[in-house]
XYZ file of C-alpha atoms in Angstrom:
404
model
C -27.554 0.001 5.517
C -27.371 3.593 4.708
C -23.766 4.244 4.150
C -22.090 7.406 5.291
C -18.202 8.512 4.879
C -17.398 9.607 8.269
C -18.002 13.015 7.953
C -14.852 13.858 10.527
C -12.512 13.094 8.344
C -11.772 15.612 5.624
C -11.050 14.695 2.329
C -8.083 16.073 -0.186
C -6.842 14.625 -3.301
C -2.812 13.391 -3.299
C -2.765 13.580 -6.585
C -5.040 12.766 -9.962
C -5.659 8.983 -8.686
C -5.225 9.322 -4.957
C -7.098 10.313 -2.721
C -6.868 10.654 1.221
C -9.177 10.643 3.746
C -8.316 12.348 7.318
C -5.665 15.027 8.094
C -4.092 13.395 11.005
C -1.393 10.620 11.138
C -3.367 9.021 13.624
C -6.482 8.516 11.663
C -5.501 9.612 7.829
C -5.250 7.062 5.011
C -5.285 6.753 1.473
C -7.295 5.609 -1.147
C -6.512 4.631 -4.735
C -6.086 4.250 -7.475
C -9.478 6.259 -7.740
C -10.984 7.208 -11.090
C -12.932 10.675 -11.318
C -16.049 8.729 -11.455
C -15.554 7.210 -8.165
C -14.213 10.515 -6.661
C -17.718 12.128 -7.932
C -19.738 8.490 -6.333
C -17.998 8.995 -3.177
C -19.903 12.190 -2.630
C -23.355 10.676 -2.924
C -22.323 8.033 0.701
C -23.885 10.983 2.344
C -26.085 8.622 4.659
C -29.286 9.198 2.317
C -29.084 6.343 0.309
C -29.509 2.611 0.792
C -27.455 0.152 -1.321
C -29.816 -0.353 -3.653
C -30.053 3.511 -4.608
C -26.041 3.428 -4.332
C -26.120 0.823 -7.026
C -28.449 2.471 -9.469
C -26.575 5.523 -9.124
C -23.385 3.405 -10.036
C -25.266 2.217 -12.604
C -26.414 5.978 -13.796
C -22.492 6.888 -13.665
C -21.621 3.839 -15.969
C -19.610 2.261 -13.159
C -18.523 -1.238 -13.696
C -21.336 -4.192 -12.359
C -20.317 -4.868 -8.501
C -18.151 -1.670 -8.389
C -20.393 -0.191 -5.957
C -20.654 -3.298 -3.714
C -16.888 -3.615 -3.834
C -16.369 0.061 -2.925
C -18.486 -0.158 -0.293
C -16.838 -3.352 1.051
C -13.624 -1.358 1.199
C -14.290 1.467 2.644
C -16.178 -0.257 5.488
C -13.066 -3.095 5.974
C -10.807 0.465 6.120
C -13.287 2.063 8.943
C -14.517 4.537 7.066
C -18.043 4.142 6.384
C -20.200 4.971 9.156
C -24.377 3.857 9.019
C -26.930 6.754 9.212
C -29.284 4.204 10.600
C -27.220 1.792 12.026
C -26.388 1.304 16.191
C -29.127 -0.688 17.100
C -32.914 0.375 18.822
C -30.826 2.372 21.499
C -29.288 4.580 18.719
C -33.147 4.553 16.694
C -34.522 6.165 20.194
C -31.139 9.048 20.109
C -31.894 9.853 16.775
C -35.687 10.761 17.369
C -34.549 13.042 20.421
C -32.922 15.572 17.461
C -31.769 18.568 20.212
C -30.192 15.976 22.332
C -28.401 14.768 19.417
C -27.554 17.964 17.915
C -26.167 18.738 21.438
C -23.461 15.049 21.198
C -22.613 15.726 17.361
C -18.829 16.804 18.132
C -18.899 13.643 20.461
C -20.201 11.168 17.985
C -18.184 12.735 15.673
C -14.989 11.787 17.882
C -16.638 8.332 18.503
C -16.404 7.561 14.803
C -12.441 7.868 14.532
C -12.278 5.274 17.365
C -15.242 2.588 15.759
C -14.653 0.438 12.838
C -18.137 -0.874 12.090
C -20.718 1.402 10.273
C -23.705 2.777 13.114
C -21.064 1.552 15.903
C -20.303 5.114 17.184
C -23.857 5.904 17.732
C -24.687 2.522 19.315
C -21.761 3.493 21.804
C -22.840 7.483 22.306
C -26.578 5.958 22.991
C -25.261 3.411 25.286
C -23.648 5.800 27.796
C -27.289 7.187 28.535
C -28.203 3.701 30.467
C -24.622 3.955 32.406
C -24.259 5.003 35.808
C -21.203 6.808 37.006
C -20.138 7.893 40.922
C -17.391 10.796 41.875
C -16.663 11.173 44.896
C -15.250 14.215 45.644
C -16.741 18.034 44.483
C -14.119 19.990 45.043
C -12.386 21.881 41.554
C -11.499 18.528 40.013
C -14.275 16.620 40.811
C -17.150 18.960 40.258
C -15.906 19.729 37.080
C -15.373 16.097 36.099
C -18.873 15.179 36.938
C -20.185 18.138 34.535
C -18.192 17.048 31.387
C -19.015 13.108 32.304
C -23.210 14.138 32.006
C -22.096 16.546 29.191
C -20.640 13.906 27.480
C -23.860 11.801 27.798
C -23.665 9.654 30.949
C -27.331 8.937 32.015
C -26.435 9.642 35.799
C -23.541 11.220 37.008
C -23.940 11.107 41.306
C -21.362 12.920 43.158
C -20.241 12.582 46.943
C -18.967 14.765 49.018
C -19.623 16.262 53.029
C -19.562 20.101 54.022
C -20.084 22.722 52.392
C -19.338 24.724 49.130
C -15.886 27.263 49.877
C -15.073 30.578 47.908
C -12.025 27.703 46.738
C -13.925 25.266 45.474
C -15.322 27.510 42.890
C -14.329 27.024 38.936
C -15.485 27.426 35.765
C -18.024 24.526 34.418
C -17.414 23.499 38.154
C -19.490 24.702 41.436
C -20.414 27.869 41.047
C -19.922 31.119 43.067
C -23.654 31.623 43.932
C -23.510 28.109 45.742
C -20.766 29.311 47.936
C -22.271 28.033 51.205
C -24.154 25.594 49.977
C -23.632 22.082 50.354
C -21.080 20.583 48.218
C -22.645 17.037 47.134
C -26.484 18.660 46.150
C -24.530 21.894 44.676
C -22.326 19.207 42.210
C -25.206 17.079 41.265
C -27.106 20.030 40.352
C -24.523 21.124 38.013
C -23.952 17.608 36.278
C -27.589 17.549 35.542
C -27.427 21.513 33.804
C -24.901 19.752 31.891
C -26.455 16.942 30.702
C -27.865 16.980 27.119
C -30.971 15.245 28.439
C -31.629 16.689 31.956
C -32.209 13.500 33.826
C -34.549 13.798 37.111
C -33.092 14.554 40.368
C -31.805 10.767 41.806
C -31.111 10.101 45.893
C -27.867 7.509 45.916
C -27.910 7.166 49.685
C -24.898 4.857 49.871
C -22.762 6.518 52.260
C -19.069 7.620 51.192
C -16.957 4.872 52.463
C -19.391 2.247 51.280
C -19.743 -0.213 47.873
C -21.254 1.473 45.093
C -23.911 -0.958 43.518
C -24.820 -0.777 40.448
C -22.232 1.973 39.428
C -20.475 0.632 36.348
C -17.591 3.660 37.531
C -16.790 5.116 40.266
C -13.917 8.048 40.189
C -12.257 8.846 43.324
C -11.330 12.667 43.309
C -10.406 13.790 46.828
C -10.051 17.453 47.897
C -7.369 15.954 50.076
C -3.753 16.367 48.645
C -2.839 13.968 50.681
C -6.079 11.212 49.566
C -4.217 12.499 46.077
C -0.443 11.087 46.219
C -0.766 8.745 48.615
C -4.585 7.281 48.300
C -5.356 4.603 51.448
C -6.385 1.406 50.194
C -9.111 0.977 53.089
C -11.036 3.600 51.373
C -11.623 1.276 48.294
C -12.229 -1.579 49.738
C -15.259 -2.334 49.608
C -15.089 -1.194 45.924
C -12.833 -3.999 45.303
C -14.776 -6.251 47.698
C -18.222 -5.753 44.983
C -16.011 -5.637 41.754
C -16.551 -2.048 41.057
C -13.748 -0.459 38.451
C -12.495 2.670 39.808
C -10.320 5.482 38.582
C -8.341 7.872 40.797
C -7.774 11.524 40.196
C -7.077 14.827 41.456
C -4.316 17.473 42.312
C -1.528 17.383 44.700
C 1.107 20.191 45.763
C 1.072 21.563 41.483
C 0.970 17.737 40.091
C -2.043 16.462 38.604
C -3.192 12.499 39.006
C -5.113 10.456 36.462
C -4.533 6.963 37.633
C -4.778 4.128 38.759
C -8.019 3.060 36.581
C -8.444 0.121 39.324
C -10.209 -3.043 37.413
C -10.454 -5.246 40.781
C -8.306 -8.776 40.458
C -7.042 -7.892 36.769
C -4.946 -4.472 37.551
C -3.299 -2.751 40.474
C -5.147 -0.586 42.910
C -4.324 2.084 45.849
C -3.112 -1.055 47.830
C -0.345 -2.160 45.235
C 0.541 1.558 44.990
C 1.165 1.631 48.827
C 3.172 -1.233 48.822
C 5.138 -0.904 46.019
C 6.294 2.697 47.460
C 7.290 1.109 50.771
C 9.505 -1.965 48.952
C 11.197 1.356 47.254
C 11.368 3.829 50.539
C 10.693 1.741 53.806
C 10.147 5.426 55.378
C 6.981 5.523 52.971
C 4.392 4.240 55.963
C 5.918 6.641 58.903
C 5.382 9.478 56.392
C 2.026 8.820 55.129
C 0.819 8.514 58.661
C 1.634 11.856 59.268
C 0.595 13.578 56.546
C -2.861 11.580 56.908
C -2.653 12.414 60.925
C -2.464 16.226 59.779
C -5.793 18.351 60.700
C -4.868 21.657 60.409
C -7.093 23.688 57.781
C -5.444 24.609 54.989
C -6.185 25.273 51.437
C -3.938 22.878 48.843
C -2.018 23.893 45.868
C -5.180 23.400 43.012
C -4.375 25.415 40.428
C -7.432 26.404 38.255
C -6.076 25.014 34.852
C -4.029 22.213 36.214
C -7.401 21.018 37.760
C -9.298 21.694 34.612
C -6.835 19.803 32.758
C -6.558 16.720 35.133
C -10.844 16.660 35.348
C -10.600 16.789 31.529
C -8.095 14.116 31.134
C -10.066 11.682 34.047
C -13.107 12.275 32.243
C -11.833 11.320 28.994
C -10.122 7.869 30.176
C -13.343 7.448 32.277
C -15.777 7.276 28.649
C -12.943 5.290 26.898
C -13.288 2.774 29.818
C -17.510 3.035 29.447
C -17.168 3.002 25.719
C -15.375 -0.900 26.117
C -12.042 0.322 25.594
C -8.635 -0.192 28.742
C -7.172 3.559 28.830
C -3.749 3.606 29.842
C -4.352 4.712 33.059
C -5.144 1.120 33.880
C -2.113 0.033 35.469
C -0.347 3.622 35.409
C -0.498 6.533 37.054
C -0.349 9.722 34.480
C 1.330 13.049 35.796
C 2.095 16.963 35.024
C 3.797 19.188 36.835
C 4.039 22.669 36.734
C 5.992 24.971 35.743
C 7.241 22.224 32.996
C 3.660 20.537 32.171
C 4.870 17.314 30.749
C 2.728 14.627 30.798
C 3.942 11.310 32.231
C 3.313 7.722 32.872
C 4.227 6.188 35.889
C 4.056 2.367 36.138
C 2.052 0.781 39.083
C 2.721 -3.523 39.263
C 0.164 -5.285 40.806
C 1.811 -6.460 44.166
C 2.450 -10.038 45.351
C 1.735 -8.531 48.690
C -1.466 -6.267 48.072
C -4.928 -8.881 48.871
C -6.292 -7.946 45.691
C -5.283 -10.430 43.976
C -4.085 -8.784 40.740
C -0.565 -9.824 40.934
C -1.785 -13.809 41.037
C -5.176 -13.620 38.571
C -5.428 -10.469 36.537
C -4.369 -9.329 33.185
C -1.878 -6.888 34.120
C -0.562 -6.519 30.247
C -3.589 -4.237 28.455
C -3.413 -2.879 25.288
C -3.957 0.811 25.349
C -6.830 2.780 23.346
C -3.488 4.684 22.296
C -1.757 1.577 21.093
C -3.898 0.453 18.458
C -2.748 -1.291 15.185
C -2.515 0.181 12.149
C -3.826 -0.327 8.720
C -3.358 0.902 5.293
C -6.241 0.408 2.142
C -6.105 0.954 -1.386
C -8.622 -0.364 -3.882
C -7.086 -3.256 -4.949
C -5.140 -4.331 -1.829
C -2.978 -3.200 1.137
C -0.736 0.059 0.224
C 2.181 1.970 1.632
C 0.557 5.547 2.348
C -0.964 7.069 5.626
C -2.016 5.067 8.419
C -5.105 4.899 10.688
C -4.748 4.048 13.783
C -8.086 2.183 15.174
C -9.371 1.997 18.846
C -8.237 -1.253 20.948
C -11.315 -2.795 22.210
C -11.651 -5.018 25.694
C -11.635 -8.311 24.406
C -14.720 -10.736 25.048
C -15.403 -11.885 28.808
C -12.997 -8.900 30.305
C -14.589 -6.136 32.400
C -17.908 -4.489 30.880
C -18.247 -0.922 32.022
C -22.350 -1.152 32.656
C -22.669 -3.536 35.908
C-alpha cells in the first residue's frame, strides 16, 4: 500500500490541535487532537511512499513506535486514505494509459468522496471501461446523455434511434449542426465515441429498438416523444423486464424534465406500475393516454435547451451511480423540474399488486439512497462531535450488479 490523503478534500486547521479535512458538510470531518509533527507527517501520504518508508520517516520525525501504523489505520477506517497503487489489475492497466487518465482525474477525484477503501475509486473508474450501456433515443436529451456516459468512461455507449437528424435535435455536446440530415442513431454514436477518453472502435448492436438488450448492463430509455416521456407504455420494456435488464427512464415533457423510474426488474417498479398506479388515482388516465399516444400530427415538443441539458446530466449521473454498485434514488421515484420555478422533486412510484412484474410480491422496494448514507465522525483517539462525512450506500451482496 502506497497511502494517499484524498487529494479532493482540502485541508484547513480548526485550531492549534484540530485539523479538518473537506470543506463540505457532506464529506468534511475532523481530525484531532493533532500535534505539529503529525500535521507536518500528514504531508508526506502523498501516494509516493510505502509503509515501510512512512515508518522510517516517523521514525526520522521522532514519532512515537506504531504512531505511523495507527495513523494510518485511522485515516483509512475514516475514508480518507486513498492507494496510489491500489484498485486491482484493471486499475494497474488505467494507470499505464496516462492521457486517458489525465482525461478521468476530476472523475476519480469525485469517485473518491463516495469510496471508503484505499485504490477503491480507481478500481470503480477502471471498471466502467468493460461496461456496456444502451440509450435509446438521440434526440437533445439522449444524444447528450450518451456523450457524457462515454465521457465519463463507459467502454460502449450504443444509441438507438430511426430517422433522421432535425435542425431541433441539435445541442451543445449533443448532435451537431453539420449532421443535420444525417441519420440520428450513426450521428449519436459517433459523438459518444469523440467523447470517450479512449476512443473505442466503431461497434454494430443490431438488436432492433423494441427488442431485449443482451448483454447491456443499462439501458436508458430517452424518447423524443413527450408523450413516451409522462406517460411511458409498459409494452415497450417488456422484453427488458422479460431478460432482467435494469433500465432508467428520462427525458422532457411539455417544460418538465424526467429522471426516473431506474427500473431494477422484480425488485422496483417499472413503466407498468406507473400506468397503473395513475389509473387507481384518475380512472380517465387510460382514455387519455390513448389519445395522446393515437396523436400523429408533426409537431416539435417543448425541449428546452438547458432543461434538457440538465435532465441528460442528472440521468447520466444516477446512470454511473447505478454502474458504480450504488441504488440512486431514482429507483423507485420519479425526479422532476419544472420551469419557470426549477425545483427539483421526487415523486414516489409503488410497485403495483396489479403490474406482472412482480415487484410488488418479490422485490426490495425499500433502497437506501447513494444520498442517504450514514455518517461518521473520527478523531485520533476515538469517535468525536465535529463535521460529518457522509459515505456512499453500496448495493448490498447478491442484489443487482450493473455489468450483466
Amino acid at each position: 500500500m502506497h497511502p494517499m490523503v484524498k487529494p479532493a478534500l482540502r485541508r484547513g486547521w480548526r485550531d492549534l490541535h484540530t485539523m479538518q479535512f473537506g470543506m463540505t458538510p457532506a464529506h468534511a470531518l475532523t481530525l484531532g487532537p493533532v500535534d505539529t509533527a503529525t500535521g507536518s507527517f500528514l504531508d508526506l501520504l502523498d501516494g509516493t511512499r510505502g509503509l515501510e518508508l512512512l515508518r522510517e520517516e516517523g521514525r526520522r520525525m521522532d514519532l512515537p513506535d506504531g504512531h505511523v501504523d495507527r495513523l494510518v489505520r485511522r485515516l483509512s477506517r475514516a475514508g480518507l486514505l486513498d492507494d496510489s497503487r491500489g484498485g486491482g489489475p484493471d486499475a494497474d492497466a488505467l494507470r499505464e494509459k496516462r492521457e486517458v487518465l489525465d482525461r478521468l482525474r476530476p472523475d476519480l477525484a469525485a469517485l473518491t468522496l463516495t469510496t471508503s477503501e484505499p485504490g477503491e475509486a480507481l478500481g470503480r473508474l477502471a471498471a466502467r471501461g468493460s461496461m456496456r450501456v444502451q440509450v435509446r433515443g438521440a434526440g437533445r436529451v439522449g444524444a447528450v446523455l450518451a456523450a457524457l456516459l462515454s465521457g465519463a468512461g463507459v467502454g460502449e455507449v450504443d444509441v438507438r434511434d430511426v430517422g433522421r437528424v432535425e435542425p431541433w435535435d441539435v445541442a451543445p455536446g449533443g448532435l451537431p449542426a453539420e449532421a443535420v440530415g444525417d441519420r440520428r442513431d450513426e450521428t449519436a454514436r459517433r459523438v459518444a465515441r469523440r467523447a470517450a477518453p479512449d476512443r473505442p472502435p466503431p461497434r454494430t448492436v443490431r438488436s432492433p429498438l423494441g427488442e431485449a438488450a443482451p448483454g447491456f448492463g443499462l439501458v436508458v430509455l430517452a424518447p423524443r416523444d413527450d408523450v413516451a416521456v409522462h406517460a411511458p407504455d409498459p409494452s415497450a420494456a417488456e422484453p427488458l423486464l422479460a431478460s432482467g435488464t435494469p433500465h432508467l427512464h428520462a427525458g422532457v415533457v411539455e417544460g418538465t424534465g424526467v429522471v426516473g423510474p431506474l427500473v431494477l426488474p422484480g425488485e422496483t417498479s417499472c413503466a407498468g406500475c406507473l400506468q397503473e398506479d395513475r389509473t387507481d388515482r384518475d380512472p380517465t388516465w387510460p382514455r387519455l393516454a390513448a389519445q395522446w399516444r393515437s396523436g400523429r400530427q408533426r409537431r416539435v415538443g417543448a425541449c428546452e435547451l438547458t432543461l434538457a441539458t440538465t435532465v441528460a446530466s442528472l440521468a447520466a449521473a444516477h446512470a454511473l451511480a447505478f454502474l458504480d454498485g450504488g441504488v440512486p434514488s431514482s429507483a423507485g421515484a420519479r425526479w422532476e423540474v419544472s420551469a419557470p420555478g426549477l425545483h427539483w422533486h421526487a415523486r414516489p412510484v409503488r410497485a403495483h399488486p396489479a403490474c406482472p412484474c412482480g415487484a410488488a410480491d418479490g422485490g426490495k422496494e425499500e433502497h437506501i439512497s447513494a444520498d442517504e448514507g450514514s455518517h461518521e465522525t473520527m478523531a485520533a483517539h476515538g469517535p468525536s462531535e465535529g463535521s460529518r462525512r457522509k459515505a456512499g450506500t453500496k448495493r448490498p451482496a447478491g442484489t443487482w450488479r450493473a455489468h450483466v
